[in-house]
Amino acid sequence: MATILDGKAHADRMLEEVRLRVEARAAAGQRLPGLAVVLVGEDPASQVYVRNKATACARVGVHSFEHRLPADTPQAVLDALIDRLNADPTVDGILVQLPLPGGLDSKRALHRISPAKDVDGFHPMNQGLLLEGLPGLRPCTPTACMSLLAHHGLALKGLRAVVLGRSEIVGKPMALMLLEQHATVTIAHSRTQDLPAVCREADLLVAAVGRPGLVEGSWIRPGAVVLDVGINRVQDLDLGARIFAAEPTKLANLQAKGAVLCGDVRFGEAMRVASAVTPVPGGVGPLTIAGLLTNTLWAAEQAEA
Ligand code: NAD
């Protein structure tokens, strides 16, 4: 049976490190870092994420500033708020919660955030720094995934890594970070031919697709390490019966509650083939917020450097 890579435990370690560094700043008379979160509209999932971010800020001593705007906010109003936050010296990080309601241009909003405060790491300037292998603000999820791999001592040099998914949030930056650590990286996506065969080449498989249970046990090379970034809500019993065949408890939960969360990987099947796997929930999910606060602290440190 594979080892379960406990993302929650690693997120706790990362957050504790941030808390200690923030405490040391306060003891040295420096101001607390500040994170501004902009939430436009009423998307229920976004509300939960924003709440979780505020809780994590409070835990580590980072100031959290929440800006809620109605769904029909004009782009010019959002632009003006971002400009104000860019100029505010108490704000080190700015996060515009995605997705934005229809009618708002998210690229325009993200590009307007000052690169020095872009704690999501989505600004082209920071993407360019990552491409060049230079220090900068890097996307939270892949950064935290790299931290998890480092904690578990996985030697990446020369390793065959396959990243499933090519988004700018996860897939592409993850591939660049693995490349930086000298892995041999393949990016696979929705147009890749013979996906199972490509996945089977991986010593490290990172799935960031958003398709519940896409990766079957037979796609995984025996002994591979599997990071499952996908977070999917499954309500369909037939789909559940297929993808949870090796996870009777999950299937029973689906039957009892009408919905369960799962990743892109069939966890029960992966556990029988891989050497280590992240679960969903409790794997990569909690790491993302830890990555965000690590970035916010870094931005605050850079602002004074
Ligand atoms: P996205 O929709 O932007 O990108 C998905 C990628 O998967 C695309 O590049 C697409 O080419 C690829 N893809 C889609 N269908 C495919 C298929 N059938 N076969 C192969 N490739 C396919 O998604 P994203 O923002 O990168 O997020 C991916 C998943 O990760 C989602 O489930 C999302 O909820 C989750 N996510 C989790 C965290 C976290 O904190 N754990 C953070 C970000 C995203």
PDB file of C-alpha atoms in Angstrom, residues 18-28 32 60:
ATOM      1  CA  VAL A  18       5.138  31.901   8.580  1.00  0.00           C
ATOM      2  CA  ARG A  19       3.716  32.526  12.066  1.00  0.00           C
ATOM      3  CA  LEU A  20       7.173  32.379  13.647  1.00  0.00           C
ATOM      4  CA  ARG A  21       8.661  34.759  11.075  1.00  0.00           C
ATOM      5  CA  VAL A  22       5.764  37.196  11.491  1.00  0.00           C
ATOM      6  CA  GLU A  23       6.216  37.000  15.265  1.00  0.00           C
ATOM      7  CA  ALA A  24       9.929  37.743  14.870  1.00  0.00           C
ATOM      8  CA  ARG A  25       9.085  40.774  12.710  1.00  0.00           C
ATOM      9  CA  ALA A  26       6.685  42.070  15.345  1.00  0.00           C
ATOM     10  CA  ALA A  27       9.322  41.545  18.049  1.00  0.00           C
ATOM     11  CA  ALA A  28      11.768  43.579  15.936  1.00  0.00           C
ATOM     12  CA  LEU A  32       2.578  42.887  10.264  1.00  0.00           C
ATOM     13  CA  VAL A  60      -0.326  33.437  11.497  1.00  0.00           C
TER      14      VAL A  60
END
